[in-house]
XYZ file of C-alpha atoms in Angstrom:
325
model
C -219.304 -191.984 47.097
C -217.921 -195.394 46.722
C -218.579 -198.870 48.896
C -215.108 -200.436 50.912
C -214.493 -202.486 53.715
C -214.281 -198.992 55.994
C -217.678 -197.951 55.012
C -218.349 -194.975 52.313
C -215.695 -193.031 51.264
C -215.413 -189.997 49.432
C -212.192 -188.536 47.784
C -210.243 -191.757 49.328
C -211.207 -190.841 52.962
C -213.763 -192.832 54.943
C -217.427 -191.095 55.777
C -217.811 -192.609 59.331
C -213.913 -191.730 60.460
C -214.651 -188.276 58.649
C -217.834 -188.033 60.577
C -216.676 -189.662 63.853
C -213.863 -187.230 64.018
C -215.987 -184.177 63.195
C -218.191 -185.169 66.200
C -215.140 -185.964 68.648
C -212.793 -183.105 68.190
C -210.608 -184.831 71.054
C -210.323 -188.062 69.604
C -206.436 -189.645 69.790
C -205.670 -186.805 72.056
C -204.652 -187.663 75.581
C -206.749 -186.381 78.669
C -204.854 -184.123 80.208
C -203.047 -184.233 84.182
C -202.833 -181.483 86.511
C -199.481 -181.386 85.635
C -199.690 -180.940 81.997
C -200.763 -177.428 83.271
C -197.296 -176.344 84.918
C -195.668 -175.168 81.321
C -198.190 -172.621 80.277
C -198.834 -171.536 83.837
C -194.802 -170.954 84.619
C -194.538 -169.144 81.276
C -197.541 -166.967 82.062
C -195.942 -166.238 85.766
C -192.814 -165.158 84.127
C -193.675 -162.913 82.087
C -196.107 -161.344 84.416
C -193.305 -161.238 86.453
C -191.360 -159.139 84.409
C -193.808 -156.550 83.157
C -194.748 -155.751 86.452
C -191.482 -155.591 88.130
C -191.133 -151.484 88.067
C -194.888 -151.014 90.095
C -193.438 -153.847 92.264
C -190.099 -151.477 93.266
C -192.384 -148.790 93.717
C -194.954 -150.710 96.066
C -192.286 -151.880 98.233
C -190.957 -148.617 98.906
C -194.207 -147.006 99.770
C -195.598 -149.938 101.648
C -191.980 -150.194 103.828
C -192.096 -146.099 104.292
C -195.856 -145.755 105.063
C -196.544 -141.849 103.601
C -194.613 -141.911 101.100
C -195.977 -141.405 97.274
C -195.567 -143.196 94.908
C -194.259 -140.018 92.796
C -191.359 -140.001 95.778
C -190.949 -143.659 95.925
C -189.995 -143.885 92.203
C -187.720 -140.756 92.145
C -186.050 -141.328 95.345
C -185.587 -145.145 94.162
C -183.813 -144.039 90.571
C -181.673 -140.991 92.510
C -180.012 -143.575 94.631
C -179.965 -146.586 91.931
C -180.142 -144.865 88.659
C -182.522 -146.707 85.664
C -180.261 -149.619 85.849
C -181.663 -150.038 89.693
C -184.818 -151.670 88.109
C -182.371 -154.092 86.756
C -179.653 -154.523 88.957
C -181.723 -154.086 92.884
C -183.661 -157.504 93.078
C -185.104 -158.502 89.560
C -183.616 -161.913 89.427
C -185.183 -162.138 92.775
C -188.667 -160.391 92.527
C -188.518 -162.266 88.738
C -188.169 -165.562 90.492
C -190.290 -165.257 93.741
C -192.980 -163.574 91.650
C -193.166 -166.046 89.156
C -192.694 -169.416 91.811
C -195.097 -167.921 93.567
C -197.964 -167.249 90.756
C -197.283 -170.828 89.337
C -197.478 -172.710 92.167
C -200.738 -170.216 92.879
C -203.032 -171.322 89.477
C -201.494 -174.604 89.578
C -202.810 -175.716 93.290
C -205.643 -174.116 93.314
C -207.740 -176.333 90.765
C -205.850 -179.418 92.836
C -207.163 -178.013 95.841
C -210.603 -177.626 94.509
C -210.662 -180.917 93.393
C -209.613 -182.516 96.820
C -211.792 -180.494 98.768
C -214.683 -180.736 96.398
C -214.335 -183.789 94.689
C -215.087 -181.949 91.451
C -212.905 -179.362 88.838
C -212.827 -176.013 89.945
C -214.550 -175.344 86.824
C -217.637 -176.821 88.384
C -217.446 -174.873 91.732
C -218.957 -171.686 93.022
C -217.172 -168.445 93.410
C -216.801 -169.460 96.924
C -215.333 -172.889 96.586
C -212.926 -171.455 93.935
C -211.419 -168.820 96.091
C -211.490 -170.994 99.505
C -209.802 -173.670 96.908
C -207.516 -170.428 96.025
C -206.655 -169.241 99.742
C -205.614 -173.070 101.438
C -203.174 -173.606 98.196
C -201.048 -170.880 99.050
C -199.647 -172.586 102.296
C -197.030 -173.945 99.695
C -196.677 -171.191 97.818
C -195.546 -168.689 101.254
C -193.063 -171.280 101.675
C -191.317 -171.574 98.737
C -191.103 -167.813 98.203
C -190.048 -166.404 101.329
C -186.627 -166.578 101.104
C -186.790 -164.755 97.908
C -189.169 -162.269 99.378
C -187.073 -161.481 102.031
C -183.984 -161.440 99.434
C -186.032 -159.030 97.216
C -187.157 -156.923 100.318
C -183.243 -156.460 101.147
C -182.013 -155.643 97.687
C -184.708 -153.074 97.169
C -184.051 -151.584 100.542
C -180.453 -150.980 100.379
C -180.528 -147.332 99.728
C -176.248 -147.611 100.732
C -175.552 -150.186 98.461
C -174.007 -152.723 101.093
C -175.122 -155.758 98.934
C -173.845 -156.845 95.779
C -176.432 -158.889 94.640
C -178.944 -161.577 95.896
C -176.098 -164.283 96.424
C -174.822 -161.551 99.298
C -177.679 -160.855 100.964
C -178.488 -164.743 101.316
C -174.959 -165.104 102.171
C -175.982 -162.207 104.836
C -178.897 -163.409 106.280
C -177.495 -166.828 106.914
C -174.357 -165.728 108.370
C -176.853 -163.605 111.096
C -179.697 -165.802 111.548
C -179.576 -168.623 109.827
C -181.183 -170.499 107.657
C -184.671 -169.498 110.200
C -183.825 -165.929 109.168
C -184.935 -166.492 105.203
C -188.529 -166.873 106.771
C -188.783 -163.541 108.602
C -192.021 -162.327 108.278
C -193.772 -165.926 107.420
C -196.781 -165.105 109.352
C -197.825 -161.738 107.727
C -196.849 -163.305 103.942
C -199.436 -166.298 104.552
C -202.545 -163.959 105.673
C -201.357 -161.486 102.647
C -201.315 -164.450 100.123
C -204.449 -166.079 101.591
C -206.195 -162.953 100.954
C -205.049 -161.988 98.117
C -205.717 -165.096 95.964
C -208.869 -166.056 98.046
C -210.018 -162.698 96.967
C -209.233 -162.807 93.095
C -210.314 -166.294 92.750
C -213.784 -165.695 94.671
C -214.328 -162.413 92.145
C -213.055 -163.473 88.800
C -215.701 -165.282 87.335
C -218.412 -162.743 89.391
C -216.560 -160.034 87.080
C -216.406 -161.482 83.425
C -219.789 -162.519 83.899
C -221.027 -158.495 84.408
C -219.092 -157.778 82.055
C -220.500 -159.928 79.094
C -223.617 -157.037 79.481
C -220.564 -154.286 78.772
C -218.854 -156.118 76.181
C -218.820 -158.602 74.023
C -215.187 -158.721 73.430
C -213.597 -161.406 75.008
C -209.869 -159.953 75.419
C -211.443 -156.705 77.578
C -213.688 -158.953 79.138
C -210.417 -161.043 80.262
C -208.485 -157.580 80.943
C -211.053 -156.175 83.010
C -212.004 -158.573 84.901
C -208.779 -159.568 85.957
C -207.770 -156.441 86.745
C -211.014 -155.685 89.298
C -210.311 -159.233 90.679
C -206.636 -157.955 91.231
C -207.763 -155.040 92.552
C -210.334 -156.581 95.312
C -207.826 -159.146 96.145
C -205.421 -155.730 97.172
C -208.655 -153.983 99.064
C -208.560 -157.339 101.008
C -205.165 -157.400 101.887
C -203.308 -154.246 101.856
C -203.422 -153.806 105.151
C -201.177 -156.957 105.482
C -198.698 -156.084 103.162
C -198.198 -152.636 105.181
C -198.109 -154.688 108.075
C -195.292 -157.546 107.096
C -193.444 -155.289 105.253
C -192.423 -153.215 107.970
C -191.919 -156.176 110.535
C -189.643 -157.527 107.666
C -187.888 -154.030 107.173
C -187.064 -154.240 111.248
C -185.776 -157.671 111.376
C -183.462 -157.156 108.426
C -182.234 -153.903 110.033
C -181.558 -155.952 113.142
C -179.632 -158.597 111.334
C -176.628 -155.239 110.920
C -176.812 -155.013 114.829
C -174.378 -157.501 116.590
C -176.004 -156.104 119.998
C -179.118 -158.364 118.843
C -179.236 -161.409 119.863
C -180.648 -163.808 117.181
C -184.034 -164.991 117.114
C -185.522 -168.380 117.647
C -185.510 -170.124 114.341
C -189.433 -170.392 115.184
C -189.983 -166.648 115.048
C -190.945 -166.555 111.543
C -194.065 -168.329 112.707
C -195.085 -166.194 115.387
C -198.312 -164.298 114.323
C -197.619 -161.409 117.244
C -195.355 -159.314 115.592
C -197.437 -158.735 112.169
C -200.654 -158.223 114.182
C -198.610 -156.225 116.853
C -197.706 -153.968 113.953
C -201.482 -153.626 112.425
C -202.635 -152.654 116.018
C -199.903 -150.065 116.371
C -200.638 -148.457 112.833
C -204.411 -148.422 113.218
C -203.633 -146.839 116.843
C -201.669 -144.215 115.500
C -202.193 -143.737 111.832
C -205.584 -145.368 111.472
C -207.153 -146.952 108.381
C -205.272 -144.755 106.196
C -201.936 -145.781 107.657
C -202.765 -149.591 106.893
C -203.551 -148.498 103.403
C -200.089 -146.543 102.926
C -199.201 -147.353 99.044
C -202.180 -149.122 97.773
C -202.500 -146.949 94.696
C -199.068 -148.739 93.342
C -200.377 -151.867 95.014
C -203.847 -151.883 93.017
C -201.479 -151.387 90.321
C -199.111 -153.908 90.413
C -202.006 -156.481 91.220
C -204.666 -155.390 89.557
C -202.029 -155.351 86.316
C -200.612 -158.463 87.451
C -204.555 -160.122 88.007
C -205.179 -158.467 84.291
C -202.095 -160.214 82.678
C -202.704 -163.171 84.249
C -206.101 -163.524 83.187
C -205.254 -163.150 79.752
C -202.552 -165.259 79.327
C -203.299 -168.445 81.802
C -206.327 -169.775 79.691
C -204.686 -168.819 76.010
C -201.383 -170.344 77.096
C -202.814 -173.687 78.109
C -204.962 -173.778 75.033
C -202.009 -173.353 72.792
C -199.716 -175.669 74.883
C -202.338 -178.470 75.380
C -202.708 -178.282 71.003
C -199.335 -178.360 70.828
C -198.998 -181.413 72.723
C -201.787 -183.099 71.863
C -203.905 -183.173 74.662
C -207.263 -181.928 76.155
């Protein structure tokens, strides 16, 4: 040790700096915003978005054709589009909605929390986190359903009549304008309030059983996400039945000159999707609202998995990277 106008030092570096630094691991690192967050949480949407893409195609079909496996789904789906369907039938589509939709998900919901609450969602109780969750995805339905309904189309078109998602928009406009990109509005914003209300209230109710399974945190992340997934889809598989067919109608109708076109406020109107759940209860009953929830629980419970993983390790290695906490 040695005396200098610093304090000790020892091997040329001050003690109290040394020690000061040691006890502030943070220090000369910026606080971080909500949106330092968006970077890690779009590149954990995208490529959750792509690995699940293939149970997505699957759940579609079975949820627009309620009865149908998901054994029939997939082979009827690669008779009529080959492999290359998965590809060419609405991935730059699902790829885009999917991941808009996920980021704008995790990023609002700790906003959301915070306005409500007045505290981090890190602070707040399995119900404040997935109420926090559920009113943050009012944004979220909006800027996806044009893509859902783009996605919906391409996936559909067992005759090929599109070319891509530029021609279906081009479609859809031409028919019912620009109104007709939010068919099925309604039925999307219960399914997403659900859904993330669900996975959000859950999560942390999950990893925290499982710390008396495990003590690994990577299938304590897996796990749990995927059983928060998967109780998000009990919650609202019903809706997904429900819009998918009243979106599966109105595109139908938009090939049907005899139709006249809807009010651009249609997409709002909550009596169609609820219309539909009262007419598949009536005649197929529970089981009929539940029509492709195996792929569904699935490509959620996969998706809630992925996410769960890759959210929290993603921000840690972006926020060291740029130099923030």
């Amino acid at each position: 040790f040695a005396s200098s106008g610093e304090g000790l030092t020892f091997g040329g570096q001050s003690f109290f700096v040394s020690f000061f630094a040691m006890a502030n691991p943070n220090a000369g690192k910026r606080k971080a915003t909500a949106f330092d967050t968006l970077p890690p949480i779009c590149g954990g949407a995208f490529v959750t978005s792509v690995v699940m893409y293939p149970a997505d195609v699957v759940r579609a079909i079975c949820m627009s054709n309620p009865g149908t496996g998901a054994g029939a789904a997939l082979k009827g789906f690669v008779e009529a589009h080959g492999l290359m369907g998965f590809v060419k039938q609405g991935l730059v589509a699902e790829v885009t909605r999917a991941s808009i939709s996920r980021a704008i998900k995790f990023f609002m919901q700790p906003v959301v929390h915070k306005a409500i609450y007045g505290k981090p969602e890190t602070q707040g109780s399995p119900v404040s986190k997935g109420l926090a969750g559920a009113i943050g995805t009012v944004p979220e339905v909006i800027a996806i359903s044009p893509l859902e309904n783009i996605k919906l189309a391409a996936q559909l078109d067992k005759e090929g009549r599109f070319k891509g998602s530029a021609d279906i928009t081009k479609h859809i406009l031409k028919t019912r304008g620009v109104g007709g990109l939010m068919i099925g509005y309604s039925g999307m914003q219960v399914r997403q309030c659900l859904w993330t209300g669900g996975f959000f209230l859950t999560l942390d109710f999950y990893k925290q059983k499982l710390k008396s399974v495990t003590s690994n945190q990577l299938a304590q992340d897996v796990l749990s996400g995927f059983a928060a997934g998967a109780t998000g889809t009990a919650i609202n598989c019903w809706t997904d039945v429900c819009r998918s067919l009243v979106q599966k109608k109105a595109l139908a109708d938009t090939f049907d000159p005899a139709i006249p076109r809807p009010s651009a406020l249609e997409p709002l109107n909550p009596g169609p999707f609820f219309g539909e759940a009262a007419q598949i209860m009536k005649t197929k009953g529970i089981t009929g609202l539940y029509a492709g929830v195996g792929p569904k629980m699935v490509h959620l419970g996969g998706s809630g998995a992925i996410l769960a993983v890759l959210m929290p390790r993603f921000k840690t290695m972006w926020f060291d990277m740029m130099g923030v906490y």
